[in-house]
mmCIF file of C-alpha atoms and ligand atoms in Angstrom:
data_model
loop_
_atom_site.group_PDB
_atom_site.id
_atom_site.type_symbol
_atom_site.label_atom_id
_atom_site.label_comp_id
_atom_site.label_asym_id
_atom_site.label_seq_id
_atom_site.Cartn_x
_atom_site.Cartn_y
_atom_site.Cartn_z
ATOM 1 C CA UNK O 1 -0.919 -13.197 -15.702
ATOM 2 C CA UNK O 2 2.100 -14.949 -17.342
ATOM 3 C CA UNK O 3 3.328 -11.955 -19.224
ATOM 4 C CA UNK O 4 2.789 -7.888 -19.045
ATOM 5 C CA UNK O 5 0.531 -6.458 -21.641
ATOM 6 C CA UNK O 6 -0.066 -3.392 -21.181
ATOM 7 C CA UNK O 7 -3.501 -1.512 -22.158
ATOM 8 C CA UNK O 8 -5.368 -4.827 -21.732
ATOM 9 C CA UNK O 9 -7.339 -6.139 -18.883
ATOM 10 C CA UNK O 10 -5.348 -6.714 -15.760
ATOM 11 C CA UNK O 11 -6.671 -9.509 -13.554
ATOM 12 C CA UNK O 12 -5.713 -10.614 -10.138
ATOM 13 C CA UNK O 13 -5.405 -14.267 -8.624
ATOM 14 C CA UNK O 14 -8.919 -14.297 -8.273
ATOM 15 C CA UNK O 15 -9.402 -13.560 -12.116
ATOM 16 C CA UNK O 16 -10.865 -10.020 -11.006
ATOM 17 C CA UNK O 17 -9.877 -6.768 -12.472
ATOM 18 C CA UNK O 18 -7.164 -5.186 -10.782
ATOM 19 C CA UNK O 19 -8.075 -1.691 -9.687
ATOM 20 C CA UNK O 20 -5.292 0.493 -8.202
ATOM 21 C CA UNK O 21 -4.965 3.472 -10.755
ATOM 22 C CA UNK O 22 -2.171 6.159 -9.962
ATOM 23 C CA UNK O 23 -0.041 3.983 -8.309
ATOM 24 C CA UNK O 24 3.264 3.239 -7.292
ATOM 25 C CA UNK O 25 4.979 -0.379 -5.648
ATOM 26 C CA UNK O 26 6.330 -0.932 -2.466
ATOM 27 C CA UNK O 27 9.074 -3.520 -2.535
ATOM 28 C CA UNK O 28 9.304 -4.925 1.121
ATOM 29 C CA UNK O 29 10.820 -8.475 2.508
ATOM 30 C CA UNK O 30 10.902 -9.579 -0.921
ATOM 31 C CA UNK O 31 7.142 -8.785 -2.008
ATOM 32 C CA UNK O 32 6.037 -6.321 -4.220
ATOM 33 C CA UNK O 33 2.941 -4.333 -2.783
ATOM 34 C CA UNK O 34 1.043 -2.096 -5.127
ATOM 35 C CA UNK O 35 -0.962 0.502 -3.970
ATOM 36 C CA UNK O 36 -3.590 2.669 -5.976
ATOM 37 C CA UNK O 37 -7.019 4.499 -6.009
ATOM 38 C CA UNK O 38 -9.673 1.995 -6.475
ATOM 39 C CA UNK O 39 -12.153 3.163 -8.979
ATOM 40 C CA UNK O 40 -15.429 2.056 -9.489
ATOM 41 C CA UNK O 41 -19.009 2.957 -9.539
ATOM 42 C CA UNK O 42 -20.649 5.894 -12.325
ATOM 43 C CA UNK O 43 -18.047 8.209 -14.086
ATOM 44 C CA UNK O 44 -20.106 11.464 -14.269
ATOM 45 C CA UNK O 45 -18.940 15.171 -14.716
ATOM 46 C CA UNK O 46 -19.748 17.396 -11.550
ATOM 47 C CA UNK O 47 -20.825 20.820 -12.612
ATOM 48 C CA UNK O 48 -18.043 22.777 -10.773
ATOM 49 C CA UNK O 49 -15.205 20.768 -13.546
ATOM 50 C CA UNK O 50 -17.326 21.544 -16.429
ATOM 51 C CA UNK O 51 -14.819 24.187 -17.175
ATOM 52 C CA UNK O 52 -11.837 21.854 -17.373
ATOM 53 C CA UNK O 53 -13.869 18.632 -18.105
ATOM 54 C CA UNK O 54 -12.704 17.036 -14.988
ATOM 55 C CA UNK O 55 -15.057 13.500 -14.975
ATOM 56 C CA UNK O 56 -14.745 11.937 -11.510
ATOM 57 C CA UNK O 57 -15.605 8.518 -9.335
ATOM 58 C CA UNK O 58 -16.337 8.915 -6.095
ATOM 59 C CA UNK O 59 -13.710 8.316 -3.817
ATOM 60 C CA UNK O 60 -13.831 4.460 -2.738
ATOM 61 C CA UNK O 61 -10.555 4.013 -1.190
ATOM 62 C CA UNK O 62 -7.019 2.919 -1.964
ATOM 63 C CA UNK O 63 -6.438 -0.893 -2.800
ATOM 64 C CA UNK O 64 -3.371 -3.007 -2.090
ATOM 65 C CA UNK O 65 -2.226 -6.361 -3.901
ATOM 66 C CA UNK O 66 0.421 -8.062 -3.282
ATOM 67 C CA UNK O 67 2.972 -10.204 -5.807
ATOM 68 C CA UNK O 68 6.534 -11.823 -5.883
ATOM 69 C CA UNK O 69 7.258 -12.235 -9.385
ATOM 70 C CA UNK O 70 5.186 -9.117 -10.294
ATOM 71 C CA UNK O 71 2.561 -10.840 -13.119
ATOM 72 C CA UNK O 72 0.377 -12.869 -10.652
ATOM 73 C CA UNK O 73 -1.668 -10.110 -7.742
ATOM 74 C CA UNK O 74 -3.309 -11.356 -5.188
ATOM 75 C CA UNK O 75 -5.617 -8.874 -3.764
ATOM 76 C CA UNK O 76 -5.056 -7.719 -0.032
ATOM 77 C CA UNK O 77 -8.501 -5.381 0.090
ATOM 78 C CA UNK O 78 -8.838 -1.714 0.793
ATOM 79 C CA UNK O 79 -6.280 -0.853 2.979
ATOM 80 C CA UNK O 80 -7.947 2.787 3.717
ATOM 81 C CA UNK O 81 -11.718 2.780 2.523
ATOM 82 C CA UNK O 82 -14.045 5.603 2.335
ATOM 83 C CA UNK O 83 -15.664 7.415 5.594
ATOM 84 C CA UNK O 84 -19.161 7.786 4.220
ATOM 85 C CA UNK O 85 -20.908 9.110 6.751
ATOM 86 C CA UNK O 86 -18.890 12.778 7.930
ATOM 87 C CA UNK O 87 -19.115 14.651 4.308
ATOM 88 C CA UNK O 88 -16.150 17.116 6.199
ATOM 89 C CA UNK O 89 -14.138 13.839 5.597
ATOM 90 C CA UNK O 90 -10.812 14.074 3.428
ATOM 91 C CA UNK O 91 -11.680 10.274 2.925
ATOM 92 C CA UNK O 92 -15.732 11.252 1.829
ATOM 93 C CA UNK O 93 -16.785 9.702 -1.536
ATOM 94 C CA UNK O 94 -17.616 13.338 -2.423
ATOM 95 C CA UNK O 95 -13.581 13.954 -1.954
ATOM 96 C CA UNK O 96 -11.123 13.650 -4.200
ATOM 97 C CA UNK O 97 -8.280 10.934 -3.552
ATOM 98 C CA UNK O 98 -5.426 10.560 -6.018
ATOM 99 C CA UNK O 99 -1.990 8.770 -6.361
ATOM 100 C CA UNK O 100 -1.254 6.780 -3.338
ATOM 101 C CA UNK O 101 2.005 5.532 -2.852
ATOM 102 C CA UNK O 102 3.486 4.130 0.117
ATOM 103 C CA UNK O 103 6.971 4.284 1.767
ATOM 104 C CA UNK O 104 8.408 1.997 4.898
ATOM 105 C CA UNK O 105 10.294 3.537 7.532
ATOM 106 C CA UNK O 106 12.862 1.826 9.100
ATOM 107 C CA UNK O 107 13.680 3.984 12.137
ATOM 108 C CA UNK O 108 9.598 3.479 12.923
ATOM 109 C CA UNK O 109 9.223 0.216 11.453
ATOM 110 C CA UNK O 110 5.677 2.488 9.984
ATOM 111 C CA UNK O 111 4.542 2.079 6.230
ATOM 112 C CA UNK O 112 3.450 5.151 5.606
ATOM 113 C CA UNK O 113 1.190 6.399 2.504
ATOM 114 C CA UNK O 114 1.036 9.645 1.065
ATOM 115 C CA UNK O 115 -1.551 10.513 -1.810
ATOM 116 C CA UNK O 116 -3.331 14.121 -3.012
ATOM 117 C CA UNK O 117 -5.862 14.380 -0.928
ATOM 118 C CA UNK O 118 -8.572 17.387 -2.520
ATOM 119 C CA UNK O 119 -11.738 18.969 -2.574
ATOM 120 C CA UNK O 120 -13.946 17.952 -5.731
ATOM 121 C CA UNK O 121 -12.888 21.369 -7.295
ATOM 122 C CA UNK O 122 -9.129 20.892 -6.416
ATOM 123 C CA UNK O 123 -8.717 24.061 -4.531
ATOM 124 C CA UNK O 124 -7.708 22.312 -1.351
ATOM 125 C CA UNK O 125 -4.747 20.837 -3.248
ATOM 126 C CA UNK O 126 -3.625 19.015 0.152
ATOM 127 C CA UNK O 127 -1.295 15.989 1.095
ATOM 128 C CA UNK O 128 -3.003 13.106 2.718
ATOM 129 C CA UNK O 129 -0.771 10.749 4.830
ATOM 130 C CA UNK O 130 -1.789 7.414 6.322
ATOM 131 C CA UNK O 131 0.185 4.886 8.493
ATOM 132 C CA UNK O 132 0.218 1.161 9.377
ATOM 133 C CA UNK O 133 2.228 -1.254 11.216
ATOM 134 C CA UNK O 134 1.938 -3.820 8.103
ATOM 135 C CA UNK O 135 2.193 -3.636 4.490
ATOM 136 C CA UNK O 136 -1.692 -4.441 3.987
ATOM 137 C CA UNK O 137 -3.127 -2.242 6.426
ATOM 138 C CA UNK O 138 -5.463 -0.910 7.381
ATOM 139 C CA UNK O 139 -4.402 1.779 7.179
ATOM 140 C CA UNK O 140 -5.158 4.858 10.132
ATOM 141 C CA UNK O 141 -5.454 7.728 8.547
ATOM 142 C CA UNK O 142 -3.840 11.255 10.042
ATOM 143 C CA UNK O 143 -5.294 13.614 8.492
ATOM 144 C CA UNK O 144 -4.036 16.029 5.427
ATOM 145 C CA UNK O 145 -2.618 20.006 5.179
ATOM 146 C CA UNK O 146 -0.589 22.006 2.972
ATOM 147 C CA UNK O 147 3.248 21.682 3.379
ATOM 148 C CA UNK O 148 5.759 24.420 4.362
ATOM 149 C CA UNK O 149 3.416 27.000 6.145
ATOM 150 C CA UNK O 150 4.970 30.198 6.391
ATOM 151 C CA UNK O 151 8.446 29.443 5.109
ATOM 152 C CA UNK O 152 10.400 30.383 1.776
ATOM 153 C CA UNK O 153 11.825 28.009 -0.263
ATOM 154 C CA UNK O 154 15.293 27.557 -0.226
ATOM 155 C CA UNK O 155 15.666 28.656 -3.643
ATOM 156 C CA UNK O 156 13.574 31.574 -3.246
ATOM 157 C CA UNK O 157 14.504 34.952 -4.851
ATOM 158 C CA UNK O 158 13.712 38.401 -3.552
ATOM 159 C CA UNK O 159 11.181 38.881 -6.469
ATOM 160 C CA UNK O 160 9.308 35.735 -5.773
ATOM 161 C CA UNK O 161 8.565 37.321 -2.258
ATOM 162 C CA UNK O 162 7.343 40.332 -3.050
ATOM 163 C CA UNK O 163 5.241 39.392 -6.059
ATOM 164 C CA UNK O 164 1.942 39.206 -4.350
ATOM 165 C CA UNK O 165 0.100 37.979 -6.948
ATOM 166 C CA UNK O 166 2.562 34.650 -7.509
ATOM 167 C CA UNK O 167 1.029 31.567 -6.417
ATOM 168 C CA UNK O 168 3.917 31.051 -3.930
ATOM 169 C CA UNK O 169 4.003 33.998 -2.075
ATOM 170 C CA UNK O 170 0.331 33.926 -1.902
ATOM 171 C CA UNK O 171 0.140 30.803 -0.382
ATOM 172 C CA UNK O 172 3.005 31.509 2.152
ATOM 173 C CA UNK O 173 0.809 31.436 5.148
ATOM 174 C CA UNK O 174 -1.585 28.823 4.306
ATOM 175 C CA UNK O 175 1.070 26.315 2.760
ATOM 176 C CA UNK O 176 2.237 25.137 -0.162
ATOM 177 C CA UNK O 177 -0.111 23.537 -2.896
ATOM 178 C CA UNK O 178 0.109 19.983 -3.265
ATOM 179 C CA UNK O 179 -1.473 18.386 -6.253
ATOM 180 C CA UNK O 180 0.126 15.112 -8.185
ATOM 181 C CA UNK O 181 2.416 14.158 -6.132
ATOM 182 C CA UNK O 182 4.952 11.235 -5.120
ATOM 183 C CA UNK O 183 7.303 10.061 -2.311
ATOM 184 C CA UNK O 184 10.830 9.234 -2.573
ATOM 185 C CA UNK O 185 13.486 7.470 0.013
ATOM 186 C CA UNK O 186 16.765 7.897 -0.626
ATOM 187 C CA UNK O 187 20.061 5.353 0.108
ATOM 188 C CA UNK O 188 20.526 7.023 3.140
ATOM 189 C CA UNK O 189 16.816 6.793 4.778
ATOM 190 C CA UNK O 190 16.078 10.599 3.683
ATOM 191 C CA UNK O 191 12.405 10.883 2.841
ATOM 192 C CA UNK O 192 10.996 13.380 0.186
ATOM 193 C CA UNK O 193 7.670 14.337 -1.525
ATOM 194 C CA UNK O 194 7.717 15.517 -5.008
ATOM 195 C CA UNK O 195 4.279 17.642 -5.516
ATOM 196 C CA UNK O 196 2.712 19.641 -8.143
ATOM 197 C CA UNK O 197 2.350 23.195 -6.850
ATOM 198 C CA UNK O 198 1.751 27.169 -7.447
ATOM 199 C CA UNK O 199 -1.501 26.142 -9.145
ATOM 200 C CA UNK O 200 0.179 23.174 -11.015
ATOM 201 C CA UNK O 201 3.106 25.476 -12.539
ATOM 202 C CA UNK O 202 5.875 24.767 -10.531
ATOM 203 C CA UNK O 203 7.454 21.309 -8.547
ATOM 204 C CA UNK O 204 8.278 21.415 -5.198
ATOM 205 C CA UNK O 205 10.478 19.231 -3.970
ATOM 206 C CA UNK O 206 10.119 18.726 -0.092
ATOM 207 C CA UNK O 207 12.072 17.102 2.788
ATOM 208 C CA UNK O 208 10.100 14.185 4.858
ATOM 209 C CA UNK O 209 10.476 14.483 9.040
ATOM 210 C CA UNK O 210 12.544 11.420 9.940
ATOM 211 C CA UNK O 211 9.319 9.461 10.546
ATOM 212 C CA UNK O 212 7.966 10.360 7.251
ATOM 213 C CA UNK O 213 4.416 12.425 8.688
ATOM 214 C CA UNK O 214 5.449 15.870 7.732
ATOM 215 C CA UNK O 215 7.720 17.860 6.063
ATOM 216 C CA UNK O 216 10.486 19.947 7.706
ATOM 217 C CA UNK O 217 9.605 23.111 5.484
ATOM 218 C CA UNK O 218 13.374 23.096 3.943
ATOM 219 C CA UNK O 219 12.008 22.490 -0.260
ATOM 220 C CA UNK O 220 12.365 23.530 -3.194
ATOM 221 C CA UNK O 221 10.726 25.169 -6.374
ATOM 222 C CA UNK O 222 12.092 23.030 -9.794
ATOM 223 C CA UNK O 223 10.823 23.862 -13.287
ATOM 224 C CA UNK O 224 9.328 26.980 -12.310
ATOM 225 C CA UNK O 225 6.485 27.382 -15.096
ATOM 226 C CA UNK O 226 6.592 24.038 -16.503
ATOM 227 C CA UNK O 227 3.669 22.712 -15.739
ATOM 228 C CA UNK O 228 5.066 19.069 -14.704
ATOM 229 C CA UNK O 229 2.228 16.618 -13.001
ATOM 230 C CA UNK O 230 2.570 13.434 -12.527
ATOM 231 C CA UNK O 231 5.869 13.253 -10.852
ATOM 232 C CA UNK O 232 8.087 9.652 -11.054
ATOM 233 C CA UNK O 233 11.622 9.475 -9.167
ATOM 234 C CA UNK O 234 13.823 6.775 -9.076
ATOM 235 C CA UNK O 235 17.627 6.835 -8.541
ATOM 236 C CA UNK O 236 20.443 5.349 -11.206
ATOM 237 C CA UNK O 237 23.971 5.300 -10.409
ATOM 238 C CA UNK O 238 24.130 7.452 -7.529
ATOM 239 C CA UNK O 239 22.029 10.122 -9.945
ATOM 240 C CA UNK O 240 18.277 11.274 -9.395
ATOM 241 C CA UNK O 241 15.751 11.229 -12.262
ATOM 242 C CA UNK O 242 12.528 12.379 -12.833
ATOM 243 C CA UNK O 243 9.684 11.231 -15.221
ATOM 244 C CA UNK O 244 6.748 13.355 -15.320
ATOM 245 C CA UNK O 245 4.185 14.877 -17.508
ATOM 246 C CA UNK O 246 2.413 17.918 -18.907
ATOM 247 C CA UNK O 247 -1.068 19.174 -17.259
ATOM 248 C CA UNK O 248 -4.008 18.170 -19.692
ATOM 249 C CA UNK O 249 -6.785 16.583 -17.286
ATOM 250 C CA UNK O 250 -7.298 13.248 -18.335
ATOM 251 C CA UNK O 251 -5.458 13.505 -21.606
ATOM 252 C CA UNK O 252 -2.445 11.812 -22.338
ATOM 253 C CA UNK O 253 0.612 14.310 -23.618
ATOM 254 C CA UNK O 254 4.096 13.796 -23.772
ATOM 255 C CA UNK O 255 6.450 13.189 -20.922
ATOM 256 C CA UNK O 256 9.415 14.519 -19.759
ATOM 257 C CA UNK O 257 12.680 13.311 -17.938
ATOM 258 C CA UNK O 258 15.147 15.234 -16.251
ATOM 259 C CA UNK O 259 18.515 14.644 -14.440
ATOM 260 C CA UNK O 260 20.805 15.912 -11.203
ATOM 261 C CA UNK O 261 23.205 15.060 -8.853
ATOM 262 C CA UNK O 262 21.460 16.222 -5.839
ATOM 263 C CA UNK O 263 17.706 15.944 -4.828
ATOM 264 C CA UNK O 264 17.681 19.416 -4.561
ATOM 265 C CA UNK O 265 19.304 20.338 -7.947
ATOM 266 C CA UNK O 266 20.418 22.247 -10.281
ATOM 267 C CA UNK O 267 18.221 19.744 -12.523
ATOM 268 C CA UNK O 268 18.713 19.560 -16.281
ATOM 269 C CA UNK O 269 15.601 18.303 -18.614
ATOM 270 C CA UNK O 270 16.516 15.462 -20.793
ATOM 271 C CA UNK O 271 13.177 15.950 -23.555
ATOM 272 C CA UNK O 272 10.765 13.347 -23.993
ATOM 273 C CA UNK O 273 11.749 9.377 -22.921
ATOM 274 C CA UNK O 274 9.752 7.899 -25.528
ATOM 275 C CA UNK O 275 10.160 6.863 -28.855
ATOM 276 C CA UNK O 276 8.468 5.843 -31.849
ATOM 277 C CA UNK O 277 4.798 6.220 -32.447
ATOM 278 C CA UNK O 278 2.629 7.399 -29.987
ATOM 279 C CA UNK O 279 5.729 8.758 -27.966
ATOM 280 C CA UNK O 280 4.200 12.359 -28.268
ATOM 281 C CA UNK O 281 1.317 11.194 -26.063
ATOM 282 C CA UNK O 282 3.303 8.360 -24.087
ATOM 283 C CA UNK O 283 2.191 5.644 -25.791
ATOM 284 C CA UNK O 284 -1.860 6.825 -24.463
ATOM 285 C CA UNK O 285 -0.833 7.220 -20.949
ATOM 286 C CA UNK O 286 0.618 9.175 -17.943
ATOM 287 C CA UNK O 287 3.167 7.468 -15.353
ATOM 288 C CA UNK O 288 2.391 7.433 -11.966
ATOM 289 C CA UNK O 289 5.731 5.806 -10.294
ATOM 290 C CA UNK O 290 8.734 4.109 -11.632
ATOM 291 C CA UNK O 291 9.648 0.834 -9.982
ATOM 292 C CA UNK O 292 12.889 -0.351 -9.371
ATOM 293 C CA UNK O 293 12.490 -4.792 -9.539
ATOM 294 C CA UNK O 294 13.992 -6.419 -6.424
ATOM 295 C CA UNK O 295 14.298 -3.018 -4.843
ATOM 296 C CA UNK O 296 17.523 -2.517 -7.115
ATOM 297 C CA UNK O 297 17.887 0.175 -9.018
ATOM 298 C CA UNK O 298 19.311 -1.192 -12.387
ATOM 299 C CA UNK O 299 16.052 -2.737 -14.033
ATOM 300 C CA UNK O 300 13.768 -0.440 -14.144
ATOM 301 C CA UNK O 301 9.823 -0.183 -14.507
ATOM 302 C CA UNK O 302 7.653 2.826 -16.092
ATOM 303 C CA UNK O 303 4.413 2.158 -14.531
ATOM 304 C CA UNK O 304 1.686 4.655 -16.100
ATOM 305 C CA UNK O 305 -2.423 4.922 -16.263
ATOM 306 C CA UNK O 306 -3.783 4.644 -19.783
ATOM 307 C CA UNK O 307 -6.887 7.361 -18.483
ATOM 308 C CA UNK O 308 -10.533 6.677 -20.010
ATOM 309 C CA UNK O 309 -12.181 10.043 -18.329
ATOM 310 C CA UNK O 310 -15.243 8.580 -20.065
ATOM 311 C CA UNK O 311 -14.974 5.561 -17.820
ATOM 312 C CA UNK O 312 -12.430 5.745 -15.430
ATOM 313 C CA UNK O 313 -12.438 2.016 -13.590
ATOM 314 C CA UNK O 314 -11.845 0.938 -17.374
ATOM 315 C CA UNK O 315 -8.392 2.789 -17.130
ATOM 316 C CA UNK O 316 -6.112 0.065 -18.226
ATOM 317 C CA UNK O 317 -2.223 -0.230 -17.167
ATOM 318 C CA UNK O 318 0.689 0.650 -19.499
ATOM 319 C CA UNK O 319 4.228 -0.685 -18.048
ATOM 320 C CA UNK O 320 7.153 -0.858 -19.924
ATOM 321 C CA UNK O 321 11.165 -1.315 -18.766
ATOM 322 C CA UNK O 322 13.172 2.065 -18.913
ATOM 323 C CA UNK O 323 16.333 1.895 -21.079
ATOM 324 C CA UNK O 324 19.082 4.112 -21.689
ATOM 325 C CA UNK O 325 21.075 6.346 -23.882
ATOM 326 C CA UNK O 326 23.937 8.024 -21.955
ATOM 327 C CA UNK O 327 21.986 9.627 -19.481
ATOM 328 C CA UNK O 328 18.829 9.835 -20.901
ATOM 329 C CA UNK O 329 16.042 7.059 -20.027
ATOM 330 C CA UNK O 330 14.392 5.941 -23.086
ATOM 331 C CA UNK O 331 10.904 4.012 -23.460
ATOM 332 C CA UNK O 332 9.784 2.049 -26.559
ATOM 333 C CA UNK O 333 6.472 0.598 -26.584
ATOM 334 C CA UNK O 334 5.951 -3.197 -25.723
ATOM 335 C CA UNK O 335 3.311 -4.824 -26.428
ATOM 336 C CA UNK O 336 3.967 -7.965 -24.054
ATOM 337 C CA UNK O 337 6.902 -8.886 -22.063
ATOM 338 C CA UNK O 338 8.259 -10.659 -18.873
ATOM 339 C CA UNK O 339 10.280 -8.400 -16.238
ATOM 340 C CA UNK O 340 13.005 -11.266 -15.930
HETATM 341 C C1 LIG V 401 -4.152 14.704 -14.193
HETATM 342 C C2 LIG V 401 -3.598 14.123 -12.938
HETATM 343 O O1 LIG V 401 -2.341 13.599 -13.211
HETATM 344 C C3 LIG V 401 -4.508 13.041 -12.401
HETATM 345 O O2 LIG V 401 -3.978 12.506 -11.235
HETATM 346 C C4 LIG V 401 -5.862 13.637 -12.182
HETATM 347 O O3 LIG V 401 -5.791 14.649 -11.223
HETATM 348 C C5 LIG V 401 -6.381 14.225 -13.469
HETATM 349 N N1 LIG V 401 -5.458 15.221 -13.955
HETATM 350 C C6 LIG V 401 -7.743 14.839 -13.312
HETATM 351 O O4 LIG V 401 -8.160 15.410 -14.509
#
């Protein structure tokens, strides 16, 4: 590719379609590595989402490809494909395998990938974390769980604890729901995940164990009741923002940005970033990670999934550079453009 046009057909180096769908970017040693679900095969509607209209793939593993100038992708393989043999397998086609994104750990020298890892109903609502010693895998996977078993957030209130029927007290013992989710590294090495919880209403924000496997169990709840999914972080000027969505399945809906000085909050909503028509469904897609070129953090990238639940390896790419206005990050569409 010479240019970036989004909602057309991506190809790689090899003139193949680029699959890696709820992604994010991993800048490392001056490459870009992008990481997503690979989807392929029938799109088909499994009788327990009929409710919700949940169409599916089967899971097929997560793809990596690799770029410098972030236009031409060559295509590094599967860096954690499908166990299809043990159906108990988080990694089973029958499974469901969502948002991959991958950090690098400096302390371990590990590259470490989390992603929602999930029963084909979504009641397991799990985080799935993977490790490698390079960039392109494979990939060994370590298994998934729930995060912060047993412990309160640090923002909890007395009435959150004993409300029994509240998604967060009820899932005290078993941990934390983790749906979409994403992982974030801060300037000073700090790792955190950013998940969809309390049956989708609520964020939790989570500290990462300094070798980015676990979490400690210190998080906590943001936008109690707002429903936000796809979670996107990125920092500007020593200031954390978030770009995420509303919960409709596959269909596009407007996003959302918010603002705060510290990871952990107070966070203030800053309304939709998009603008002009199509903004109230973000231009036909839903972000997945915002990338920040040449690992800096002043030109930034929305990347999002333009979703065909009819066909889902025929979701195309939407990526467009985030402005601003004061504070607020602002997207206009574009139909074709050059990150330099
Ligand atoms: C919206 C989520 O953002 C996606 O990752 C996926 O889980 C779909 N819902 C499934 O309908």
């Amino acid at each position: 590719m010479t240019s970036i046009r989004s909602g057309e057909v991506w190809q790689d180096t090899d003139g193949e379609m680029i699959n890696a769908h709820g992604g994010g970017v991993l800048f490392h040693e001056g490459t870009y590595y992008w990481y997503g679900e690979m989807k392929q095969g029938e799109t088909y509607l499994p009788e327990v989402n009929k409710s919700w209209g949940g169409t599916r793939v089967d899971v097929t593993g997560v793809s990596c490809y690799s770029s410098t100038d972030l236009m031409n992708w060559k295509k590094e393989g599967n860096v954690l494909p499908p166990v299809k043999d043990d159906p108990a397998s988080d990694l089973h086609p029958g499974k469901v395998l969502e948002r991959p994104k991958v950090i690098y750990n400096a302390k371990t020298k590990k590259f470490v990938m989390w992603f929602h890892a999930d029963t084909l109903d979504y009641a397991a609502a799990a985080c799935g974390v993977a490790v490698s010693d390079t960039p392109t895998g494979p990939f060994k996977y370590l298994g998934s769980f729930r995060p912060n078993k047993g412990v309160w957030p640090v923002n909890v209130t007395e009435a959150d604890k004993k409300d029994p029927k509240a998604a967060l007290a009820r899932d005290l013992e078993r941990g934390q729901m983790a749906r979409d989710l994403t992982v974030f590294v801060d300037d000073d090495g700090k790792g955190y995940l950013f998940a969809a919880s309390e049956d989708n209403a609520t964020l939790h924000i989570s500290e990462l164990t300094d070798d980015y496997l676990k979490t400690t169990g210190k998080y906590v709840r943001v936008f109690p009741g707002r429903e936000m999914e796809a979670p996107a972080v990125f920092k500007r000027g020593g200031r954390y923002y978030l770009i995420a969505s509303g919960c409709t399945a596959w269909a596009p809906n407007a996003a959302r940005s918010a603002v705060a000085d510290s990871i952990w909050g107070p966070w203030k909503e800053l309304g939709n970033p998009c603008q002009g028509d199509k903004a109230d469904i973000t231009f036909q897609s839903q972000g997945t990670y915002v990338l920040p070129v040449g690992g800096k953090s002043d030109k930034l990238i929305f990347m999002a999934d333009r979703w065909n639940k009819d066909n889902l390896p025929d979701s195309r790419y939407v990526w467009l550079p985030i402005g601003f206005e004061g504070e607020k990050p602002v997207l206009h569409w574009l139909g074709e453009w050059r990150p330099e």
